[in-house]
Tab-separated table of C-alpha atoms and ligand atoms in Angstrom:
chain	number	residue	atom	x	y	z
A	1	UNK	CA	-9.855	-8.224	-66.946
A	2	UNK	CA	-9.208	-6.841	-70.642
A	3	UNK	CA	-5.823	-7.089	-71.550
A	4	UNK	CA	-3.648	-6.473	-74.574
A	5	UNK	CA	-4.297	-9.850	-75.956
A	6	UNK	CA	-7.876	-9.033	-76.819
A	7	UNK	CA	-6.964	-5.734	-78.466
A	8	UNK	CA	-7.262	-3.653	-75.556
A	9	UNK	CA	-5.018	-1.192	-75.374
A	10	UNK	CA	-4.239	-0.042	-71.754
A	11	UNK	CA	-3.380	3.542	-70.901
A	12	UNK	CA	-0.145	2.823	-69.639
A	13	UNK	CA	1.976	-0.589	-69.683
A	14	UNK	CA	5.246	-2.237	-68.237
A	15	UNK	CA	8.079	-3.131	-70.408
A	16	UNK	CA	9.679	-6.407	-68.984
A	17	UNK	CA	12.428	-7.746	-70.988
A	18	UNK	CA	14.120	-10.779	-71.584
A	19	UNK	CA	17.312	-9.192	-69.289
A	20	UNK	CA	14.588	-7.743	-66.540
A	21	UNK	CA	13.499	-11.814	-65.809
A	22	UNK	CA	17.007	-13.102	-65.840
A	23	UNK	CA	17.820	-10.595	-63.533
A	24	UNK	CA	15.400	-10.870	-61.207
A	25	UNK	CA	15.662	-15.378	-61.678
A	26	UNK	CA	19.627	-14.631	-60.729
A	27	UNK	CA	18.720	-12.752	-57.785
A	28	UNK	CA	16.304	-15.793	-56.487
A	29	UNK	CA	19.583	-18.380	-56.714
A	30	UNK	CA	21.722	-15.692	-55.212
A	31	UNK	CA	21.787	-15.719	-50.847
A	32	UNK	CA	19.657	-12.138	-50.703
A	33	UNK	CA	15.942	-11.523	-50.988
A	34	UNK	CA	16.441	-8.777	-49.093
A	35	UNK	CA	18.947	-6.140	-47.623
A	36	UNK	CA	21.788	-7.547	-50.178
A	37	UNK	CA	24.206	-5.705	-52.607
A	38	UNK	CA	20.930	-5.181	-54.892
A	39	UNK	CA	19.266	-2.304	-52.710
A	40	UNK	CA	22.524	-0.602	-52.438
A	41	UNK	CA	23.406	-1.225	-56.430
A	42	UNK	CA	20.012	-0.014	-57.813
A	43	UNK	CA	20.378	3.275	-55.414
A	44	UNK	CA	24.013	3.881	-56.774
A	45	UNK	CA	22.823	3.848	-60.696
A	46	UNK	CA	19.714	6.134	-59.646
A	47	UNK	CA	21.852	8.527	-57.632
A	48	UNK	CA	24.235	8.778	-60.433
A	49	UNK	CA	21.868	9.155	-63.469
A	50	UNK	CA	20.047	11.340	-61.346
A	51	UNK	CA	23.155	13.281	-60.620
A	52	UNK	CA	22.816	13.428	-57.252
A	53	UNK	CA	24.640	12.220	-54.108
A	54	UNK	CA	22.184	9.779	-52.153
A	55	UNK	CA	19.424	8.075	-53.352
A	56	UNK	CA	17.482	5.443	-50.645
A	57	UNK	CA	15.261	3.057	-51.784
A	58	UNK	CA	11.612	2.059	-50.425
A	59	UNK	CA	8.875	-0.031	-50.478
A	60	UNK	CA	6.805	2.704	-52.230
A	61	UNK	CA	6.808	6.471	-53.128
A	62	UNK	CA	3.899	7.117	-50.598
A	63	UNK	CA	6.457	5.806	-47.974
A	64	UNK	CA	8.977	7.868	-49.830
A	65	UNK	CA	6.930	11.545	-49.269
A	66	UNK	CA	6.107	10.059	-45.892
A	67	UNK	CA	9.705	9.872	-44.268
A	68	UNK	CA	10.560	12.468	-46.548
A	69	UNK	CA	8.605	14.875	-44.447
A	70	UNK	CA	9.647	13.276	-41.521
A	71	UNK	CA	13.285	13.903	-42.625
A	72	UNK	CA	12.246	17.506	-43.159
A	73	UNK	CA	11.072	17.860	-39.921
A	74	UNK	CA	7.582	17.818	-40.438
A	75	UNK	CA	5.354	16.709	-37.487
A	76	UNK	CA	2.077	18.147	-35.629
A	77	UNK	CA	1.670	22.263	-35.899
A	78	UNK	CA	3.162	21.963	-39.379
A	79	UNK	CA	1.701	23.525	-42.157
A	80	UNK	CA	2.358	21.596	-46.037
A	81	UNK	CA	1.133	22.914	-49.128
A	82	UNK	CA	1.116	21.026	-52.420
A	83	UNK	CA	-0.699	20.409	-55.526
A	84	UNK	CA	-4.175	19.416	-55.614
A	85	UNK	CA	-3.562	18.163	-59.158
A	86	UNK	CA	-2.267	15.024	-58.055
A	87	UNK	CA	-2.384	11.654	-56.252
A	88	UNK	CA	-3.873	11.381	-53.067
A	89	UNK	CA	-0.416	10.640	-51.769
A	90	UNK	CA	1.256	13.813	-51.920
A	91	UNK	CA	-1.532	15.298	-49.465
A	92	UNK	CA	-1.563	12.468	-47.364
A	93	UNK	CA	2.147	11.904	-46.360
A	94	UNK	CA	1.958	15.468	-44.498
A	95	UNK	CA	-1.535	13.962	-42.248
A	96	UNK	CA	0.742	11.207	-42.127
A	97	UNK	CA	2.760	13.499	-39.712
A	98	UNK	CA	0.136	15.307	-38.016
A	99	UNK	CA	0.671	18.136	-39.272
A	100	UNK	CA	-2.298	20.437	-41.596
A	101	UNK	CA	-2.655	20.271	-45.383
A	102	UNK	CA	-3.362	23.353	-47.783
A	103	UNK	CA	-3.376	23.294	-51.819
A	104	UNK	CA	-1.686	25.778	-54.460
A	105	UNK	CA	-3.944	26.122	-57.523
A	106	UNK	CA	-2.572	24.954	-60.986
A	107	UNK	CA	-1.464	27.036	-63.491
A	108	UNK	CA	-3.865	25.730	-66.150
A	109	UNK	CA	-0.998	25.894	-69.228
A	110	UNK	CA	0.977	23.477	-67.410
A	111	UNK	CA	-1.319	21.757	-64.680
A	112	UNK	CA	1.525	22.154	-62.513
A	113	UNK	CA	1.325	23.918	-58.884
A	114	UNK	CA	1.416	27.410	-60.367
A	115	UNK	CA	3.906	30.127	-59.422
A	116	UNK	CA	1.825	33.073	-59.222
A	117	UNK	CA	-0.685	31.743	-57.099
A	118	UNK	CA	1.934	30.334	-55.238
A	119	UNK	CA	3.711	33.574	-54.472
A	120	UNK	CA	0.044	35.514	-53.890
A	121	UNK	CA	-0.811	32.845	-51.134
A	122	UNK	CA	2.645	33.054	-49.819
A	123	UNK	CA	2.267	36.859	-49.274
A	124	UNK	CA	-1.126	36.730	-48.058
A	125	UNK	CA	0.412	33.273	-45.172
A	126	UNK	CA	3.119	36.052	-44.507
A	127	UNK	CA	1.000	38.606	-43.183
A	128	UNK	CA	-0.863	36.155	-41.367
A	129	UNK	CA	1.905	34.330	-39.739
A	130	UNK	CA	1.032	31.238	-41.339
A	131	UNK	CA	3.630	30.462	-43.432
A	132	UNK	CA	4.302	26.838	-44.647
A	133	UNK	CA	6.800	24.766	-43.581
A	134	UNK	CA	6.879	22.425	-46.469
A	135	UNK	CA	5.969	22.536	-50.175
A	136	UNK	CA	5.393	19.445	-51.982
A	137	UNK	CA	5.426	20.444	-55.861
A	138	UNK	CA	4.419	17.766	-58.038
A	139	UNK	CA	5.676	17.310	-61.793
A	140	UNK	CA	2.829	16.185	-63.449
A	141	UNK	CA	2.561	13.945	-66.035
A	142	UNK	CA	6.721	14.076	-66.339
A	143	UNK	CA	6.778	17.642	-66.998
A	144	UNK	CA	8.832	19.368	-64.403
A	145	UNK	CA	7.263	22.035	-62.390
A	146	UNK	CA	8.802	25.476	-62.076
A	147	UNK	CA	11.745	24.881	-60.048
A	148	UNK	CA	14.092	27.640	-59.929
A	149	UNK	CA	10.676	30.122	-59.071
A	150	UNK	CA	9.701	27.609	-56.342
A	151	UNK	CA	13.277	27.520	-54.871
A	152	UNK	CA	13.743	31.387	-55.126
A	153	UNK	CA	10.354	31.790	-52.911
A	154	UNK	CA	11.648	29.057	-50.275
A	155	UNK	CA	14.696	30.784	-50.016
A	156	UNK	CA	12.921	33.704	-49.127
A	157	UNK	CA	10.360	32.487	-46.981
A	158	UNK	CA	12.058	29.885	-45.384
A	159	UNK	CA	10.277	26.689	-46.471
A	160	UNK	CA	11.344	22.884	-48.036
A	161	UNK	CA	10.716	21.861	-51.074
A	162	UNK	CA	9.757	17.975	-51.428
A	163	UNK	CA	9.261	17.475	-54.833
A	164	UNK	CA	7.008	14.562	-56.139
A	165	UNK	CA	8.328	13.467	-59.213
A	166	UNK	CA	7.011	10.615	-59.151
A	167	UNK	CA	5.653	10.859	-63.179
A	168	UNK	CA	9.212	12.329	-63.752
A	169	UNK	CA	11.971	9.664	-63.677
A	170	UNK	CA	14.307	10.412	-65.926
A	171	UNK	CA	13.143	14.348	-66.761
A	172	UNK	CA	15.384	17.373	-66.960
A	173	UNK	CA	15.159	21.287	-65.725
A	174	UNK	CA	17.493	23.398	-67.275
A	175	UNK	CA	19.896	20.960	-68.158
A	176	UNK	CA	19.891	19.053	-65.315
A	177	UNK	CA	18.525	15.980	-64.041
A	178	UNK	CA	15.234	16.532	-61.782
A	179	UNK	CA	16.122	15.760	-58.561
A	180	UNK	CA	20.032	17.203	-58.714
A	181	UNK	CA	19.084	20.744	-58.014
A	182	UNK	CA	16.299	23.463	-56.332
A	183	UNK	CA	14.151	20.588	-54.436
A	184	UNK	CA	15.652	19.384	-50.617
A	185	UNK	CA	14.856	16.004	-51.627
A	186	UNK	CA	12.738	14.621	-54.436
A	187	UNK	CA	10.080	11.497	-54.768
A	188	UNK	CA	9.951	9.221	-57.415
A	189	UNK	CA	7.534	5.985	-57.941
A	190	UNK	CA	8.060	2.488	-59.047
A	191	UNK	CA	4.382	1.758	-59.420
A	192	UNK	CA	3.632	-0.627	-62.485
A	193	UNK	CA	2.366	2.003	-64.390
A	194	UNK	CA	4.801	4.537	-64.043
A	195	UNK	CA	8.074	5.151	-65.852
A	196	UNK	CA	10.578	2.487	-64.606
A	197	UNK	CA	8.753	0.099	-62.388
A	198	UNK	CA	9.343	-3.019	-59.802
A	199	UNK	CA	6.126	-3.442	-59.068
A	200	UNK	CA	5.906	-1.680	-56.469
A	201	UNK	CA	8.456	0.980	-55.213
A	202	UNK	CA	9.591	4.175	-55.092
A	203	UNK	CA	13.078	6.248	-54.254
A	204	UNK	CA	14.007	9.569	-52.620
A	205	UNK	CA	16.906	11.280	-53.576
A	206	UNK	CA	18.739	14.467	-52.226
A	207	UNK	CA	22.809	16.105	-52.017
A	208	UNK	CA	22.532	16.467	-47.906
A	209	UNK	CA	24.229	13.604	-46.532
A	210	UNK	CA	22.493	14.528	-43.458
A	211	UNK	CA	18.924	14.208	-44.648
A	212	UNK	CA	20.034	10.972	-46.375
A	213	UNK	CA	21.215	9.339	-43.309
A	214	UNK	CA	18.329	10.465	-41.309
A	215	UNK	CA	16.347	8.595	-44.273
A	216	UNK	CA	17.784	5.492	-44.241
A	217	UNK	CA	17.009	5.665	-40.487
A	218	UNK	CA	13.606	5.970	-40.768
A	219	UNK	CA	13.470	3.640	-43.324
A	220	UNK	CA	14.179	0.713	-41.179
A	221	UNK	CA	12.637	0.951	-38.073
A	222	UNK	CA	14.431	3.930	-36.653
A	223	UNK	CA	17.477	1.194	-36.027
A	224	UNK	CA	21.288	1.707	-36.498
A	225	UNK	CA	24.375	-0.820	-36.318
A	226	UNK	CA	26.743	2.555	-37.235
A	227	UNK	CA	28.722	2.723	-33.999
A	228	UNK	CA	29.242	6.604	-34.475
A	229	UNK	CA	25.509	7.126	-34.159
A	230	UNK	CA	25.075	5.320	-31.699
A	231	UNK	CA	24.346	6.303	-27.761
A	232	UNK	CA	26.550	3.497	-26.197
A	233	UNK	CA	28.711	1.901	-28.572
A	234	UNK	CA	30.264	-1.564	-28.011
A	235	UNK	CA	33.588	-1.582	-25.803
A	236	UNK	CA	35.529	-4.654	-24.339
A	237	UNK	CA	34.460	-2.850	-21.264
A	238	UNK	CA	30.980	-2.674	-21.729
A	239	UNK	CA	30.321	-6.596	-22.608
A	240	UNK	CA	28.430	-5.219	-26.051
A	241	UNK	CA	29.408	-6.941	-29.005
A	242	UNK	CA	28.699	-7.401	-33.010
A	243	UNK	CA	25.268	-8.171	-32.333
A	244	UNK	CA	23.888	-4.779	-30.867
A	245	UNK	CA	22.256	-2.677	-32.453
A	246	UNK	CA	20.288	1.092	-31.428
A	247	UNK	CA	16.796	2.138	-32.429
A	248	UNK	CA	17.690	5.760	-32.165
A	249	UNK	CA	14.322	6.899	-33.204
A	250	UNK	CA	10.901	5.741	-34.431
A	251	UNK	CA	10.775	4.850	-37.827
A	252	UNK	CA	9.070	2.366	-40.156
A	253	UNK	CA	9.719	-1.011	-42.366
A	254	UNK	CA	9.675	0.829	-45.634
A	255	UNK	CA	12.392	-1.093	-47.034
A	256	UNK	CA	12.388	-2.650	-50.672
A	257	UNK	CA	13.254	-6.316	-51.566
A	258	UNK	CA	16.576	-7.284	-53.475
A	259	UNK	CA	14.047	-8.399	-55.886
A	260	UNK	CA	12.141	-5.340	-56.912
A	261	UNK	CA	15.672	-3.686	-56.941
A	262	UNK	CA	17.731	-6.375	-59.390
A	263	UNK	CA	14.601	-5.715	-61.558
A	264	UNK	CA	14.455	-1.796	-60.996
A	265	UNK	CA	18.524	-2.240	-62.471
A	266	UNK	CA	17.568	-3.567	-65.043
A	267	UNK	CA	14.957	-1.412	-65.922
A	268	UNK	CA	16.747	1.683	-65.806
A	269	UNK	CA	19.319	0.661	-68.638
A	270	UNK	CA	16.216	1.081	-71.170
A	271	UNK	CA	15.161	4.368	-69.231
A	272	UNK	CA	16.456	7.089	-71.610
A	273	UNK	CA	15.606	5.208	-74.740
A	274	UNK	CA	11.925	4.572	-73.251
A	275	UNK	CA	11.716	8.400	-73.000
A	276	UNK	CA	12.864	9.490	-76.223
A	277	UNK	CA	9.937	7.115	-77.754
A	278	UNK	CA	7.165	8.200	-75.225
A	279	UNK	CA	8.371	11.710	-76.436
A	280	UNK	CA	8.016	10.318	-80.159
A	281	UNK	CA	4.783	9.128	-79.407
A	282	UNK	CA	3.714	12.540	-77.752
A	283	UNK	CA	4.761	14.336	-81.240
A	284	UNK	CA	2.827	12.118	-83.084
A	285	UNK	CA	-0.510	12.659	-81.052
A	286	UNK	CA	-0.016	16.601	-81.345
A	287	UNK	CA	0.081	16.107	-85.129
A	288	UNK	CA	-2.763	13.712	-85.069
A	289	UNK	CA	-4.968	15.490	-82.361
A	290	UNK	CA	-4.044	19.019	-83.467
A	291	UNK	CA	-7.345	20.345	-85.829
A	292	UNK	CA	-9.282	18.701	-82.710
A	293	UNK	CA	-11.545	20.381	-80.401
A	294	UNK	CA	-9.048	19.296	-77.593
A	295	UNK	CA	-6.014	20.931	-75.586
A	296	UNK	CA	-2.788	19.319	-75.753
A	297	UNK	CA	0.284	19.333	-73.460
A	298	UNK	CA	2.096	21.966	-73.290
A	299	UNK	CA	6.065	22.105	-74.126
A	300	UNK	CA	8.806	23.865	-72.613
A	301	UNK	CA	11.716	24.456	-73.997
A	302	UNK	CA	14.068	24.890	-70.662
A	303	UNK	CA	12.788	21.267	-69.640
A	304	UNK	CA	12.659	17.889	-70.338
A	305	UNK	CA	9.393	15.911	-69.599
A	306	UNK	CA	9.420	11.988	-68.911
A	307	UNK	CA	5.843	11.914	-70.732
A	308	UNK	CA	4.336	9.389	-68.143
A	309	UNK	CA	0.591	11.201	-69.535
A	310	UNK	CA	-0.286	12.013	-72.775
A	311	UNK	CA	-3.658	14.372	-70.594
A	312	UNK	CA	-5.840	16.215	-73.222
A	313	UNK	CA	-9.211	18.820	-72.009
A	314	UNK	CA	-12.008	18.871	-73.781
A	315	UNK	CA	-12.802	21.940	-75.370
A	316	UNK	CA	-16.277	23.939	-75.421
A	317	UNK	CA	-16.426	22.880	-78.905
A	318	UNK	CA	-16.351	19.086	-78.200
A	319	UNK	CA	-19.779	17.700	-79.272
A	320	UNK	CA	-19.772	15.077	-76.403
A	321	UNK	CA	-18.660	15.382	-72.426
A	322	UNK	CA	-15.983	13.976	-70.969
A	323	UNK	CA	-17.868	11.418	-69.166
A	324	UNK	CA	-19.577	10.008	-72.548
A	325	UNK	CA	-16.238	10.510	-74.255
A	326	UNK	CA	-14.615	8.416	-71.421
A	327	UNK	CA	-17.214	5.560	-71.734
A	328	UNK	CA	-17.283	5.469	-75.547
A	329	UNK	CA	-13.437	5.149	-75.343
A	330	UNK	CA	-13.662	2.597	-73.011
A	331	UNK	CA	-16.160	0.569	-75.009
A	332	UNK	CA	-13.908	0.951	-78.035
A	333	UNK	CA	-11.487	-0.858	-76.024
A	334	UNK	CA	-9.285	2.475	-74.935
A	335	UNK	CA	-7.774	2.162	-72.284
A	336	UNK	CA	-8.345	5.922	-71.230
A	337	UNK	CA	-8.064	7.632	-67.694
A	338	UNK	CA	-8.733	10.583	-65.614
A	339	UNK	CA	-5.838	12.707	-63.706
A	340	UNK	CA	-6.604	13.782	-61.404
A	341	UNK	CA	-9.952	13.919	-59.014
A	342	UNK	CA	-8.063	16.782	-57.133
A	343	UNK	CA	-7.688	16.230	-53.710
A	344	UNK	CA	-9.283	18.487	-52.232
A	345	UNK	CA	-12.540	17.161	-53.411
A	346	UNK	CA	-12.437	13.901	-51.978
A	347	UNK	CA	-14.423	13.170	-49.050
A	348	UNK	CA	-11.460	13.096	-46.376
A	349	UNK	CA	-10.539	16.668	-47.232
A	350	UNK	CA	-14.076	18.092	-47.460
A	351	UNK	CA	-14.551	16.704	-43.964
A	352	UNK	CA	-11.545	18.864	-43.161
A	353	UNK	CA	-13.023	21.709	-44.449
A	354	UNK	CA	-12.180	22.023	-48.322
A	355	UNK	CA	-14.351	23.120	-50.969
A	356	UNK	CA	-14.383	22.209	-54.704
A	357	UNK	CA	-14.194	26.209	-55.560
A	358	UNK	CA	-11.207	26.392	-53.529
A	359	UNK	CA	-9.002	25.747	-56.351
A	360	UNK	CA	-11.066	26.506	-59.417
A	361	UNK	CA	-7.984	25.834	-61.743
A	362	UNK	CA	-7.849	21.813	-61.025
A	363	UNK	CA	-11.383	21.733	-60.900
A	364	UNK	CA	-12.203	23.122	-64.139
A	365	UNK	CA	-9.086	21.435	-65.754
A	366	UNK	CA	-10.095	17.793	-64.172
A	367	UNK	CA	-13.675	18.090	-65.294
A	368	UNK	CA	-12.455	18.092	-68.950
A	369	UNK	CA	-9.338	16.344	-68.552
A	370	UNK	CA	-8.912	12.439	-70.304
A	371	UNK	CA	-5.202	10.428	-70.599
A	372	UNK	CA	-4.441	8.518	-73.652
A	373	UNK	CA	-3.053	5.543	-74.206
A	374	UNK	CA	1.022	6.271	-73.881
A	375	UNK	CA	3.859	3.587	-73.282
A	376	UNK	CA	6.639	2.448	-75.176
A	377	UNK	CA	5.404	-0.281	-76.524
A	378	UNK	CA	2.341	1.425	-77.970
A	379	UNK	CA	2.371	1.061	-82.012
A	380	UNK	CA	1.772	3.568	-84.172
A	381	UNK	CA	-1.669	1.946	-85.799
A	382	UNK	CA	-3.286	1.541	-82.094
A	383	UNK	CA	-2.373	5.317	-81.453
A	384	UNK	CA	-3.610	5.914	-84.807
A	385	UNK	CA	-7.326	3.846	-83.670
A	386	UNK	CA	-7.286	5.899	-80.568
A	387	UNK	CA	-7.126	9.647	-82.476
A	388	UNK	CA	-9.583	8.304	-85.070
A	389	UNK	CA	-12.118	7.165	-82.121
A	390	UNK	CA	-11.330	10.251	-79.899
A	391	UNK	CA	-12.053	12.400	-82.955
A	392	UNK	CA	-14.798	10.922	-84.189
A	393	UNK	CA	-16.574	11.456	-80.856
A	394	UNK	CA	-15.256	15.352	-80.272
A	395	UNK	CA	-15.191	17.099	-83.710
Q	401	PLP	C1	1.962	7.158	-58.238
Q	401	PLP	C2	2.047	8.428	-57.482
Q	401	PLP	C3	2.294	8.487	-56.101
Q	401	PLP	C4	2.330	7.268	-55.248
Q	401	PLP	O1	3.225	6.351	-55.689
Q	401	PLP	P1	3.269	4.872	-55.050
Q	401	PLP	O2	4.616	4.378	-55.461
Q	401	PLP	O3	2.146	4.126	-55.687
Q	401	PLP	O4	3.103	5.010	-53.587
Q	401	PLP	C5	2.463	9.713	-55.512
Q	401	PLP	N1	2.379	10.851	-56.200
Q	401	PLP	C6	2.104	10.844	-57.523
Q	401	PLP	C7	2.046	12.135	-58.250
Q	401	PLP	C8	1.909	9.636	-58.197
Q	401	PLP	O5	1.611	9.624	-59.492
């Protein structure tokens, strides 16, 4: 595979540091590889830069949106809407369930699930008695969606909101850490490529101690040792003793390692300064990209995005398609990408009944769509090779 080393430049790229391998070479020597005080350590720093009360750790974020809607009470008859600007996973995790899938066009200014559309549909589900139960907003490419609209509109019409942040470690909504405020409980992803990473993982954070017990629950197997939860509790009378335990429900092995976690701990030290340079980085393709036939992100000044994409769209103007674009880029050694397919284009969902002109926003916006290069570690003279190559294939 092509890899830094021969001047490829990925699209997105771990940073591991000297700290991250000592870390994670201390937690080999140390007597847990799993279920010791690292799980519970990484979840505490989260929660707290996250500003928010409970933060559980898992093996992924997929498992994260899965018991999240399981938390949420999500099972078979229930209706989820979310983004179809996004992973496969954030449609997925509500089939997971059972329960039936439906999109919210984007708002094509910020690719996010947008507002209006998401009110209109909400009327229109309203007068038809199918309201959701569950909305699963996504805050893509870091930039957070509209929260305090979406919130206002589940207060009303009595849905959840699961928000996938997964691109949005570390991003801010009015001030606030996502993930503190306006969502029931919010995703985020460990994946290598994404913003803090152990390889694989992911978290889910919300304030409702409730929610975050029934989490941890279905985390691990549906099993407690917390004698207050339990049905029958140990008693001198009873003959049960320190070894029982009660599988209360049915849940799942979605646990991390101590591993990934003494790594995630480290990682997140370096979390705020990784943003401000992805942010950097972001500036400096707007000023090198601007004249282009191209459309670049879009700011907003009540938020704070993580930048996990740098996505551009082809404009009309652009003297080559996305798909030549994307293999000239490619042959340059550019590491470029394509978020996202939307979902309800893949096979899966056309064989439950989708259409591609069902969302015409994230069809149009994904046929023209291309992510650059953007990590930390990215120098200025490769970003300055991938504008000169983008632009000398557009304008
Ligand atoms: C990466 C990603 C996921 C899935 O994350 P995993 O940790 O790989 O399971 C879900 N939703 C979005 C938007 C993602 O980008």
């Amino acid at each position: 595979m092509a890899s830094a080393a021969d001047g490829f430049i990925p699209y997105s790229r771990q940073e591991i540091s000297e700290e991250d391998i000592a870390a994670v070479g201390a937690l080999l020597r140390s007597d847990f590889l799993t279920q010791g005080p690292a799980g519970p350590a990484f979840e505490a720093a989260f929660a707290e830069r996250h500003g928010v009360g409970h933060a559980i750790a898992v093996s992924n974020a997929t498992a994260a949106l899965h018991i999240g809607c399981l938390a949420l009470g999500i099972g078979p008859g229930s209706r989820v809407w979310t983004s179809p600007n996004s992973f496969v996973s954030s449609a997925n995790c509500a089939v997971f369930c059972g329960a039936t899938v439906d999109f919210v066009d984007i708002d094509p200014i910020t690719r996010n699930m947008g507002v209006d559309a998401l009110a209109a549909k909400l009327e229109t589900a309203e007068k038809r008695g199918t309201l959701p139960d569950l909305l699963i907003p996504v805050d893509f490419a870091g930039l957070p969606c509209d929260l305090a609209e979406m919130r206002a509109l589940a207060d009303r019409y009595g849905f959840a909101i699961l928000e996938d942040a997964s691109h949005a470690t570390g991003a801010a909504y009015r001030d606030e850490p996502v993930g503190s405020r306006h969502a029931d409980a919010t995703v985020f992803s460990f994946h290598a490529v994404k913003i803090v990473t152990t390889g694989e993982g992911g978290m889910i954070v919300t304030q409702d101690a409730a929610l975050a017990e029934r989490l941890r629950l279905l985390r691990s197997h549906g099993v407690t040792r917390d004698e207050t939860a339990m049905k029958r509790a140990p008693t001198p009378e009873n003959g049960l003793g320190a070894w029982y335990y009660e599988m209360t429900e049915l849940g799942w092995n979605y646990r991390l390692t101590d591993l990934q976690a003494a790594l995630g701990l480290s990682q997140l030290g370096r979390m705020d300064e990784w943003r401000a340079r992805r942010e950097a980085l972001a500036d400096r393709y707007d000023a090198l990209l601007g004249e282009g036939p191209l459309r670049l992100p879009v700011r907003r000044a009540d938020r704070v995005s993580a930048w996990h994409l740098y996505a551009v769209e082809l404009a009309d103007e652009a003297r080559a398609g996305r798909a030549e674009v994307f293999a000239a880029l490619r042959a340059a050694g550019i590491g470029v990408n394509v978020h996202y397919i939307p979902i309800h284009t893949q096979p899966f969902y056309r064989q439950r009944g989708f259409r591609s002109e069902d969302f015409p926003k994230a069809v149009a916006y994904y046929e023209r769509a291309l992510s650059l290069p953007l990590f930390p570690a990215l120098t200025e003279a490769q970003q300055d090779r991938v504008a000169r190559v983008l632009l000398d294939l557009v304008a």
